[in-house]
mmCIF file of C-alpha atoms in Angstrom:
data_model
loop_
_atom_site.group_PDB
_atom_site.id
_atom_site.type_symbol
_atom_site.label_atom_id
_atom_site.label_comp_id
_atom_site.label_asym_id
_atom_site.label_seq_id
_atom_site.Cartn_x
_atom_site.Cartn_y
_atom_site.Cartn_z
ATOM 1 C CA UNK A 458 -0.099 22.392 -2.462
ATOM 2 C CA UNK A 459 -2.386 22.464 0.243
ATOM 3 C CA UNK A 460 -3.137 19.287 2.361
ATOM 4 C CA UNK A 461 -6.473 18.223 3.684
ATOM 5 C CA UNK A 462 -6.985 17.682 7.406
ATOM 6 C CA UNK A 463 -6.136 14.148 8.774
ATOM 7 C CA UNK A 464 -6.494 12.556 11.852
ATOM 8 C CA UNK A 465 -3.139 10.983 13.780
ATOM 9 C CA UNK A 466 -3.726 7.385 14.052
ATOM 10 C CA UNK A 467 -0.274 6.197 12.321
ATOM 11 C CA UNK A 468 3.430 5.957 14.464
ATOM 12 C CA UNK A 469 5.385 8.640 12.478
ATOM 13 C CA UNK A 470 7.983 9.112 10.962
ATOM 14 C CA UNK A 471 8.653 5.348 10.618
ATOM 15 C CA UNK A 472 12.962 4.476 11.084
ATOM 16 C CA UNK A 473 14.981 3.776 7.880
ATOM 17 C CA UNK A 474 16.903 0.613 8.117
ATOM 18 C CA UNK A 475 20.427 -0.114 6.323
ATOM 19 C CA UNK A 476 20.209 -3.660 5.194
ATOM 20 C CA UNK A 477 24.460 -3.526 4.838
ATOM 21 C CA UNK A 478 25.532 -6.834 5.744
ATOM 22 C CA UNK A 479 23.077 -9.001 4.001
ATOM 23 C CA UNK A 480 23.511 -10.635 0.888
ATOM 24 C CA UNK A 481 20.925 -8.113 -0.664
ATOM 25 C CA UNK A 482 22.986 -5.525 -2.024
ATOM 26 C CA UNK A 483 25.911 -5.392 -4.644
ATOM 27 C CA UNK A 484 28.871 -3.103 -5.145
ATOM 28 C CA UNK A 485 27.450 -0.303 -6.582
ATOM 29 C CA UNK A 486 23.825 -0.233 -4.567
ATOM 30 C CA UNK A 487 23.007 -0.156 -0.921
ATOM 31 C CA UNK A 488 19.464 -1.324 0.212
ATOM 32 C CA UNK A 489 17.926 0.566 2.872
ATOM 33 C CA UNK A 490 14.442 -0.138 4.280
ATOM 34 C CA UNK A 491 11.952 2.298 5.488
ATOM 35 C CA UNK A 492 9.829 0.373 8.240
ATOM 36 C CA UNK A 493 6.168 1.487 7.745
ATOM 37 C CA UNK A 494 4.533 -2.070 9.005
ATOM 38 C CA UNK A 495 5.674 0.000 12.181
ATOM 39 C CA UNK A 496 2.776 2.724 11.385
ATOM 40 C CA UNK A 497 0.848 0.551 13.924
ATOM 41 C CA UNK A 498 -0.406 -2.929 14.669
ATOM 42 C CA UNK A 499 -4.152 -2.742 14.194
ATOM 43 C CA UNK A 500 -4.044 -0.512 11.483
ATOM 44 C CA UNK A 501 -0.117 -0.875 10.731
ATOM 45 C CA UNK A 502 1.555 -0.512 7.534
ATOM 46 C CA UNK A 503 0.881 1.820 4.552
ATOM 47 C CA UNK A 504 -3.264 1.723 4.708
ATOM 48 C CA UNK A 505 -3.102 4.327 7.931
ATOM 49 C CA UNK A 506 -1.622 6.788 6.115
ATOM 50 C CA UNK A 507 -4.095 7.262 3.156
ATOM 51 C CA UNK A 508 -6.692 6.559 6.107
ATOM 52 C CA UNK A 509 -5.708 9.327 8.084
ATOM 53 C CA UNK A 510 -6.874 11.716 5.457
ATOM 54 C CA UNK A 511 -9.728 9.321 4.243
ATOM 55 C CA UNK A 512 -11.757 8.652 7.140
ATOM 56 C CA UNK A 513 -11.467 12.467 8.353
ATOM 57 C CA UNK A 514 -12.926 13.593 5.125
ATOM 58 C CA UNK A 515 -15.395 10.589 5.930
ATOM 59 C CA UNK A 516 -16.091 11.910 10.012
ATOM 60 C CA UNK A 517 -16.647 15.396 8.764
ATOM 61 C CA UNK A 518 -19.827 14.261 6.435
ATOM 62 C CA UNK A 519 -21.089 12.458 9.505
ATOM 63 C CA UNK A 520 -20.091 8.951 8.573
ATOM 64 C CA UNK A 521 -21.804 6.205 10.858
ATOM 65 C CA UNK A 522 -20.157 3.331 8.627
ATOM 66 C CA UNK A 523 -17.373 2.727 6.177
ATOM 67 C CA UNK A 524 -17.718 0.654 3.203
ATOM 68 C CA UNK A 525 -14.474 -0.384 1.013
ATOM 69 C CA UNK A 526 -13.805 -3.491 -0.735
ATOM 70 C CA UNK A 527 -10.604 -5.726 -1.030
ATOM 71 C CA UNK A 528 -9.628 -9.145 -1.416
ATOM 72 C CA UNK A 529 -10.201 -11.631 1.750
ATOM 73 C CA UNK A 530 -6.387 -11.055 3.158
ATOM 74 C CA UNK A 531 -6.709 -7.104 1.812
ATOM 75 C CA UNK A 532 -4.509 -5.169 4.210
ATOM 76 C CA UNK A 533 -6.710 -1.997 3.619
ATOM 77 C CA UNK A 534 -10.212 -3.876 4.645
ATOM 78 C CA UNK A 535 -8.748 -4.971 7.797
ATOM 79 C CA UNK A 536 -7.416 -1.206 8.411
ATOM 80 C CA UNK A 537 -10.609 0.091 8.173
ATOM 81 C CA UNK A 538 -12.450 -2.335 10.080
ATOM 82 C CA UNK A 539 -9.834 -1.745 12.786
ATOM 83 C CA UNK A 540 -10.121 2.309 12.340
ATOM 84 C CA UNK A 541 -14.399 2.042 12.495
ATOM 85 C CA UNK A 542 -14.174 0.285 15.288
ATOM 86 C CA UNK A 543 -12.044 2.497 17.531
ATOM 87 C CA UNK A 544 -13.725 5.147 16.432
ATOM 88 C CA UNK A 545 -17.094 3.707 17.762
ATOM 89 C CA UNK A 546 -18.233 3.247 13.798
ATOM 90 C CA UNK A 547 -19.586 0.685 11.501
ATOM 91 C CA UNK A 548 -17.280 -1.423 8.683
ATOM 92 C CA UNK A 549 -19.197 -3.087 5.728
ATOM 93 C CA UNK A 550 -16.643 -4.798 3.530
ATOM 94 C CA UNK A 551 -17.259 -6.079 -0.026
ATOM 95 C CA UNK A 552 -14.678 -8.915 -0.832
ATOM 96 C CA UNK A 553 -14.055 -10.568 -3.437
ATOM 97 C CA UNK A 554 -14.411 -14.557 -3.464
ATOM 98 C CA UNK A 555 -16.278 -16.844 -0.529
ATOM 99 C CA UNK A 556 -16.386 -17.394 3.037
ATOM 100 C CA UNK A 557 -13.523 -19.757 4.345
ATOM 101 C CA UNK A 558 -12.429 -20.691 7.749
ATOM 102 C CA UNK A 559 -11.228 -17.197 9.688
ATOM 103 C CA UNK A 560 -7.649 -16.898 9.100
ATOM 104 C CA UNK A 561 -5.297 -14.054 8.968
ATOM 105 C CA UNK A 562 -6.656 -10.379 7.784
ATOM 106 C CA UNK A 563 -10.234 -12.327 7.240
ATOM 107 C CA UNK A 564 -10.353 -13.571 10.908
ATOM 108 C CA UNK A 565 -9.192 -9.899 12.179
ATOM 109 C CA UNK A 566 -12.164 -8.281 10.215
ATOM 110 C CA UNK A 567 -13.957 -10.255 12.068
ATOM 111 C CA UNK A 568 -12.913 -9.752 15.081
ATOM 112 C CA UNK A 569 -13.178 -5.899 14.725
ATOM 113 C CA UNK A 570 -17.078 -6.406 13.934
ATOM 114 C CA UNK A 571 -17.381 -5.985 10.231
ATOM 115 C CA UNK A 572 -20.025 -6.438 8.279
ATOM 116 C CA UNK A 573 -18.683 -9.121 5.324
ATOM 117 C CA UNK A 574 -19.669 -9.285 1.898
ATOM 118 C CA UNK A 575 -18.623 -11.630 -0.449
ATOM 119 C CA UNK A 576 -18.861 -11.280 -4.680
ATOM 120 C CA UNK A 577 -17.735 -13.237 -7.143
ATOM 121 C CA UNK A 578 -14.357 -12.344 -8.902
ATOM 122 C CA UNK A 579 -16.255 -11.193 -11.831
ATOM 123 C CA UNK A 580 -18.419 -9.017 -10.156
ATOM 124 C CA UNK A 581 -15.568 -7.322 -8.006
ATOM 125 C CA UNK A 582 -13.532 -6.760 -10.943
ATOM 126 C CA UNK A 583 -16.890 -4.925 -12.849
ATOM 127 C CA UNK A 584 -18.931 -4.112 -10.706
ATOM 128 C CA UNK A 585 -17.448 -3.113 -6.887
ATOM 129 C CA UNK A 586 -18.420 0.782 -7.371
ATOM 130 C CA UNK A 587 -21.753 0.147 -8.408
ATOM 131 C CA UNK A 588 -22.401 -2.662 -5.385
ATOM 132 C CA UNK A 589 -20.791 -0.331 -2.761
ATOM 133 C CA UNK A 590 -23.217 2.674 -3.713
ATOM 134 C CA UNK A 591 -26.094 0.044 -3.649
ATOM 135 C CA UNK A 592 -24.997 -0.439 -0.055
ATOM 136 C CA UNK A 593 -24.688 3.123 0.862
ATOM 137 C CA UNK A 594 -28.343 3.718 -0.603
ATOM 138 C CA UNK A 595 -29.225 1.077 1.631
ATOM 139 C CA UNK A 596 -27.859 2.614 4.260
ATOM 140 C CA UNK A 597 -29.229 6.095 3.468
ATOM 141 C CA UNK A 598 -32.707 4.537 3.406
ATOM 142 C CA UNK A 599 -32.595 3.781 6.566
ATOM 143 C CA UNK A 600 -31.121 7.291 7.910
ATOM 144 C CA UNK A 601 -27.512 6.030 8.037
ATOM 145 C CA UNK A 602 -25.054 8.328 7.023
ATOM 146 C CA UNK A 603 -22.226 6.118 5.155
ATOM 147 C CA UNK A 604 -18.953 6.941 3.489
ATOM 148 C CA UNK A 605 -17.245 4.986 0.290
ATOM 149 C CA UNK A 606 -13.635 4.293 0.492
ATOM 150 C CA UNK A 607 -12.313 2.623 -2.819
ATOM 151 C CA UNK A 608 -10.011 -0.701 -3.246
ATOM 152 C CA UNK A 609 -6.369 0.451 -0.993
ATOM 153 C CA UNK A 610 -7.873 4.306 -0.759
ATOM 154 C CA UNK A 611 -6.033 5.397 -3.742
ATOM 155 C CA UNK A 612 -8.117 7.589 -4.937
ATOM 156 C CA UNK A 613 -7.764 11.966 -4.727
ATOM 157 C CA UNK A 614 -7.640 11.909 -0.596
ATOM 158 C CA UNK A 615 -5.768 9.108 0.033
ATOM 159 C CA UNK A 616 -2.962 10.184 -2.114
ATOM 160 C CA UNK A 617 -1.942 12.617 0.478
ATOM 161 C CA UNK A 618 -0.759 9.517 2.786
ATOM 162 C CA UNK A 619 2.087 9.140 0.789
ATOM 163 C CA UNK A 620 2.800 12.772 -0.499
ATOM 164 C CA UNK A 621 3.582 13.371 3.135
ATOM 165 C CA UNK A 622 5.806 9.934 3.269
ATOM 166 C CA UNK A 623 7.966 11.247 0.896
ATOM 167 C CA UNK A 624 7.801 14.449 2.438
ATOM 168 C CA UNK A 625 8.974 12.595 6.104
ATOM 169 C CA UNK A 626 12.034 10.568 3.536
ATOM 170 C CA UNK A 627 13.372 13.921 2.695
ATOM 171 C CA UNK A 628 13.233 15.074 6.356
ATOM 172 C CA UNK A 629 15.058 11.694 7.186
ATOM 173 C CA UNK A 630 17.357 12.338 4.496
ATOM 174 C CA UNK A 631 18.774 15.732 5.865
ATOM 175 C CA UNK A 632 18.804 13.714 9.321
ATOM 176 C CA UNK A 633 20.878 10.731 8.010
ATOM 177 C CA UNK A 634 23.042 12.075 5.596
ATOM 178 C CA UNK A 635 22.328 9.400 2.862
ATOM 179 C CA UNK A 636 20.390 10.519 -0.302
ATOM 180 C CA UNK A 637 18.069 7.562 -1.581
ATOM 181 C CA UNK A 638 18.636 7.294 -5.270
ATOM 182 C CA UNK A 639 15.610 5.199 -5.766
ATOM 183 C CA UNK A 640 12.593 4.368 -4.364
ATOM 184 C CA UNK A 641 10.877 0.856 -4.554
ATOM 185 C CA UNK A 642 7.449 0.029 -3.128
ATOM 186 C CA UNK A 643 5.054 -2.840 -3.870
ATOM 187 C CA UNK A 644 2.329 -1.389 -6.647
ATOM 188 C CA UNK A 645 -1.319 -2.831 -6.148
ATOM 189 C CA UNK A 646 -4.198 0.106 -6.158
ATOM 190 C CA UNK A 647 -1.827 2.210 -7.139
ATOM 191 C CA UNK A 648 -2.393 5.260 -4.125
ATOM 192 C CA UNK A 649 0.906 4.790 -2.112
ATOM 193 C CA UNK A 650 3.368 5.347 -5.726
ATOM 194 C CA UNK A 651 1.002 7.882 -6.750
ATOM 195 C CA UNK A 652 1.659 10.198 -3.686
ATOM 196 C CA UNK A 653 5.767 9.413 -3.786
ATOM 197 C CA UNK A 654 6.111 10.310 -7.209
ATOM 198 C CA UNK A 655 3.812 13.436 -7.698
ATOM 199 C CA UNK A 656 5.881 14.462 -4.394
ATOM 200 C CA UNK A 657 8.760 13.650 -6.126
ATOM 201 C CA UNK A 658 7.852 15.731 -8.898
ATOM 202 C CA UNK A 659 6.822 18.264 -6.981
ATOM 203 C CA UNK A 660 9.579 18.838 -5.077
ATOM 204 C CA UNK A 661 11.817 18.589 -8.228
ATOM 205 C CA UNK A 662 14.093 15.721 -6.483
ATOM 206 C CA UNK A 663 14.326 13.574 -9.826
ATOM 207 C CA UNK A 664 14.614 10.398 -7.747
ATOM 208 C CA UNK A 665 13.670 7.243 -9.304
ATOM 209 C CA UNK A 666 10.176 5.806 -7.830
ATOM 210 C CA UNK A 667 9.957 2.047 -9.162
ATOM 211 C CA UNK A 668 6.739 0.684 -8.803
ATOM 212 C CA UNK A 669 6.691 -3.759 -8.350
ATOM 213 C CA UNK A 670 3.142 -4.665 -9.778
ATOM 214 C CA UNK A 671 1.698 -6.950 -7.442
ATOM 215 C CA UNK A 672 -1.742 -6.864 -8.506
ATOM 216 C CA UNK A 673 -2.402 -8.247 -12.445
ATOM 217 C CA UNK A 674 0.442 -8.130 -15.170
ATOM 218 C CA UNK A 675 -2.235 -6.967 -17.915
ATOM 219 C CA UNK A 676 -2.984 -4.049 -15.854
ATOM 220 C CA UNK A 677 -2.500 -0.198 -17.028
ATOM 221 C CA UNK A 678 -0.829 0.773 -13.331
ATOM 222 C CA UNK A 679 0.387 3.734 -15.274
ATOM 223 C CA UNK A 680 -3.122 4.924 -16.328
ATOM 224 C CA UNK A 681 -4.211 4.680 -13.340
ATOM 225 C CA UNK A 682 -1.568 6.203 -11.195
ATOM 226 C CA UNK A 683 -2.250 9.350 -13.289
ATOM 227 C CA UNK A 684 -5.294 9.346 -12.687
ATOM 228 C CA UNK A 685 -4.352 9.139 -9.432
ATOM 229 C CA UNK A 686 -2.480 11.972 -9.260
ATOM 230 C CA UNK A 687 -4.241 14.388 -10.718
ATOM 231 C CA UNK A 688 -7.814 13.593 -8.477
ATOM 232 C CA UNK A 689 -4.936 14.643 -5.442
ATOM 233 C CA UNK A 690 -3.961 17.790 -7.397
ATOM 234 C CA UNK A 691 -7.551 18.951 -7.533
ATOM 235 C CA UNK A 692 -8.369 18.267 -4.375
ATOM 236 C CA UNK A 693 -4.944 20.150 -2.886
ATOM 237 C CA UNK A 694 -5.918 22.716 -5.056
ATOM 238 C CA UNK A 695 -3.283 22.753 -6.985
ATOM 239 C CA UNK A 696 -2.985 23.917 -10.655
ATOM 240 C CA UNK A 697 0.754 22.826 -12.068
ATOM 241 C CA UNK A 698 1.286 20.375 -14.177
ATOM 242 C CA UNK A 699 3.795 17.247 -13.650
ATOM 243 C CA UNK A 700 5.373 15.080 -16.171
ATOM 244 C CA UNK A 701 4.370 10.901 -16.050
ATOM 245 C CA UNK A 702 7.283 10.400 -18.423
ATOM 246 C CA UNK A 703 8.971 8.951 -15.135
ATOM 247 C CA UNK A 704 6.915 6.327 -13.813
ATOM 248 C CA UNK A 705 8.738 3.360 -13.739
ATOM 249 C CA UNK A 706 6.341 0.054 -13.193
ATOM 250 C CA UNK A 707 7.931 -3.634 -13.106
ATOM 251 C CA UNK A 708 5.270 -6.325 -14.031
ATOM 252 C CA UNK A 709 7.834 -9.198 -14.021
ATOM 253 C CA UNK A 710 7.150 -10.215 -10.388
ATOM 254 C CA UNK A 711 2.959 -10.010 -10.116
ATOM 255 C CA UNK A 712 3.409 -14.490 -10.570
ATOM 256 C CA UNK A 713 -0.119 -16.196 -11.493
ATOM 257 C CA UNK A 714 -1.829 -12.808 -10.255
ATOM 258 C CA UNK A 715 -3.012 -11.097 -6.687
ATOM 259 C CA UNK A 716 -2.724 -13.193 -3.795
ATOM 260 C CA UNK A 717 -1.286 -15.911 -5.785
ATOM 261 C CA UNK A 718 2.801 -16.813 -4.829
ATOM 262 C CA UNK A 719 5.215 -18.912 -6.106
ATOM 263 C CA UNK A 720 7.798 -21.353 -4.081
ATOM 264 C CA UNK A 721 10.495 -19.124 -4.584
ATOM 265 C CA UNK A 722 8.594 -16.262 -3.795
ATOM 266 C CA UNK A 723 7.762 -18.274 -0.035
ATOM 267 C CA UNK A 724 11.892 -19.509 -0.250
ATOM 268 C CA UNK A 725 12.245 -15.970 -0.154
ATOM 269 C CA UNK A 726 9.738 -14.789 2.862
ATOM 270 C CA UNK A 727 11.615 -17.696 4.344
ATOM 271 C CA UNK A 728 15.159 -16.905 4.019
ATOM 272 C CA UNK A 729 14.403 -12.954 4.931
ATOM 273 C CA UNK A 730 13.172 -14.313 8.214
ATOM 274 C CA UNK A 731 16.176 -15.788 8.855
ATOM 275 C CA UNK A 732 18.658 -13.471 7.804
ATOM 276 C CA UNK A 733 17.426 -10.459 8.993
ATOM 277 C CA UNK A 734 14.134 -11.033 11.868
ATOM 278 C CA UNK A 735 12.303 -9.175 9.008
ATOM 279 C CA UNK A 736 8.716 -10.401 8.201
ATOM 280 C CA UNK A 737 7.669 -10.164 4.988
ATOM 281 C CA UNK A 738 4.127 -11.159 3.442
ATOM 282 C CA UNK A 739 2.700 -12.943 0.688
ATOM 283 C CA UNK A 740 0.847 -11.141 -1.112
ATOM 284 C CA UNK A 741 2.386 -7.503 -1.316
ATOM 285 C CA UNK A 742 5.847 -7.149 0.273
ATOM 286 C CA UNK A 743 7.044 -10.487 -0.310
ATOM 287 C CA UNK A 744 6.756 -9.916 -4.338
ATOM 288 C CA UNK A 745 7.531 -6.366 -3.967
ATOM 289 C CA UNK A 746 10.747 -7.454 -1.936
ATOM 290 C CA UNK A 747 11.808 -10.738 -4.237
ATOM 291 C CA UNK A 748 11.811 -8.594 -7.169
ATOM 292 C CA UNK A 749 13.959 -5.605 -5.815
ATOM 293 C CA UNK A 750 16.793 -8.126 -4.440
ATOM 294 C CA UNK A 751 16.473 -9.989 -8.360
ATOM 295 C CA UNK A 752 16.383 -6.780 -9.852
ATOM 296 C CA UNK A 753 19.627 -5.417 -8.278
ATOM 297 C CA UNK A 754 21.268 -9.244 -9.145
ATOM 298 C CA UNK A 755 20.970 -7.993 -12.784
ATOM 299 C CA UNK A 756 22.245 -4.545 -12.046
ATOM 300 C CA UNK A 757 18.954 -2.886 -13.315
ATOM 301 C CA UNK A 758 20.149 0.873 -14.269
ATOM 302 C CA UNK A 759 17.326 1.781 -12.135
ATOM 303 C CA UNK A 760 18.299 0.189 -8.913
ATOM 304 C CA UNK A 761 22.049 2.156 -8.066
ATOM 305 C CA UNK A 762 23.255 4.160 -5.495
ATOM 306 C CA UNK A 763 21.192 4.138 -2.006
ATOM 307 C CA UNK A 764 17.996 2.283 -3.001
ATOM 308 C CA UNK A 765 15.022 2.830 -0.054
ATOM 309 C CA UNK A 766 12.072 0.077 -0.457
ATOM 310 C CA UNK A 767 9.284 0.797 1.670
ATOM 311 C CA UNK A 768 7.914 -2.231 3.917
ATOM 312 C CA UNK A 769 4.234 -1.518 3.657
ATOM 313 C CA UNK A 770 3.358 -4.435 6.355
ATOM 314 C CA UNK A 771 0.596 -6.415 5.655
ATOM 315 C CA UNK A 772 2.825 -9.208 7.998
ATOM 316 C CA UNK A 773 -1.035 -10.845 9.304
ATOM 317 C CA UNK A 774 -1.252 -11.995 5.621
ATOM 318 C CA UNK A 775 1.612 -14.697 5.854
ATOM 319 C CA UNK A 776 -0.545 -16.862 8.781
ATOM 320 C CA UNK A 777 -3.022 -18.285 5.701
ATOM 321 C CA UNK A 778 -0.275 -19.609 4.530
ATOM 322 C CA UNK A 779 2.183 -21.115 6.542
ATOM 323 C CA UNK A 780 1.545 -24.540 5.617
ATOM 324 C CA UNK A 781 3.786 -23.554 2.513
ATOM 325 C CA UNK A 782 6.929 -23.553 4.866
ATOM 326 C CA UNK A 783 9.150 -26.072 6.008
ATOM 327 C CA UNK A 784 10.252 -25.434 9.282
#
């Protein structure tokens, strides 16, 4: 398949860590994790790879400003206000919900000189396309080029972020002697599991890519992963076909929805921190992490062998929050 042009803007390839030691594996599993909050710091974590290949496709048409959409702590919004600004652009960010006091991803967006937004819930969920092309046309009226990115860039060219994640794993692989068995990463937009499992397909490595569902427990992550998938097929150009009998998608852990964590989900951030210096967050990679390490506890068929989860950052997240801890 052939891949689009990107920029380089992400710290690659991202270390693998053995988590041996901790009381996060069992006898027949070993947990590994791949670092990518270590992509960057600005635009850290898994956003800068789908927006290496975004916001080139975005520079080449001429883009003067970026619009994408997310919810107030979205990992992705702040990415791309942090990527339009070094590049000497424009962010306007649609998010979903109201103004509060600047905090975390919010108070970094910001910072970086976005433009802010805010809908209701309803309209985000319905209507976010439709408001972000009103926006561009606004833009265009006034002689502004502008370029769409959708929620988490999961859409055709963003997919190719993680098709060339997985293709870095299988480099590591060869490097570190230890074939990953499985795959876990936190499932919200769906554009980082699409790109490690058509890659997986591709490649004809029948790993297992397990998807945590972050997002909303009545969603159809599968549907839309396809979709997915196949938008990055056309736009590599490439005409084979690829089973989805193999998507694997665990809903069990999305709690009272996005954004939205329990106490044992923040017990859990907590006790992480303090076993292993790692910093997890709560929205995406806290879940994503809690329901791995519960899923092994039951010996899940799925989760044997050497089991990789990728850390997709998102650490600024945890600072709106941190009255929920008892230190």
């Amino acid at each position: 398949m052939r891949k689009p042009d990107r920029l380089e803007l992400a710290n690659l390839p991202t270390p693998i860590w053995s988590l041996d030691g901790m009381d996060y594996c069992r006898e027949n599993a070993r947990l590994f994790m791949k670092r990518d909050d270590f992509t960057g710091f600005e635009m850290g974590g898994n956003k800068v790879r789908k927006l290496e290949y975004a916001l080139k496709q975005g520079m080449d048409q001429g883009a003067e400003v970026f619009i994408t959409c997310g919810g107030i702590q979205s990992n992705h919004v702040r990415a791309v206000a942090s990527a339009a600004a070094l590049f000497s652009r424009k962010a306007h960010l649609v998010l979903s919900g109201s103004d509060m006091q600047p905090d975390g991803n919010y108070f970094l967006d910001l910072l970086f000189g976005a433009s802010v937004q805010f809908v209701s819930e309803e309209d985000y969920k319905y209507r976010r396309q439709q408001l972000m092309e009103e926006i561009r046309a606004s833009y265009t009226r006034r002689g502004i080029q502008a370029y769409i990115l959708p929620e988490g860039a999961s859409n055709g060219i963003g997919f190719f972020g993680y098709y060339q994640a997985y293709e870095e794993i299988m480099m590591q692989e060869r490097l570190l002697r230890e074939p990953f068995d499985t795959i876990c990463v936190a499932v919200g937009s769906g554009g980082t599991y699409a790109g490690l499992y058509a890659a997986n397909e591709m490649y004809g490595c029948r790993k297992r890519i397990v998807g945590f569902n972050i997002y909303d427990k009545n969603a159809d992550a599968e549907m839309q992963i396809a979709g997915i998938i196949e938008e990055g097929l056309r736009v590599g150009g490439c005409r084979n076909r690829i089973s989805y009998d193999r998507i694997h998608i665990v809903y069990d852990y999305v709690g009272e929805g996005y954004g939205i964590t329990s106490s044992q989900v923040m017990d859990f951030i907590h006790k992480t921190a303090l076993q292993t210096g790692i910093l997890l967050d709560p929205v995406n990679t806290g879940k994503a992490l809690y329901g791995v390490v519960s899923e092994l506890y039951k010996r899940n068929p799925l989760l044997t062998g050497n089991v990789l989860y990728i850390h997709t950052g998102g650490q600024f997240g945890i600072f709106p929050q941190k009255n929920r801890f008892c230190l």
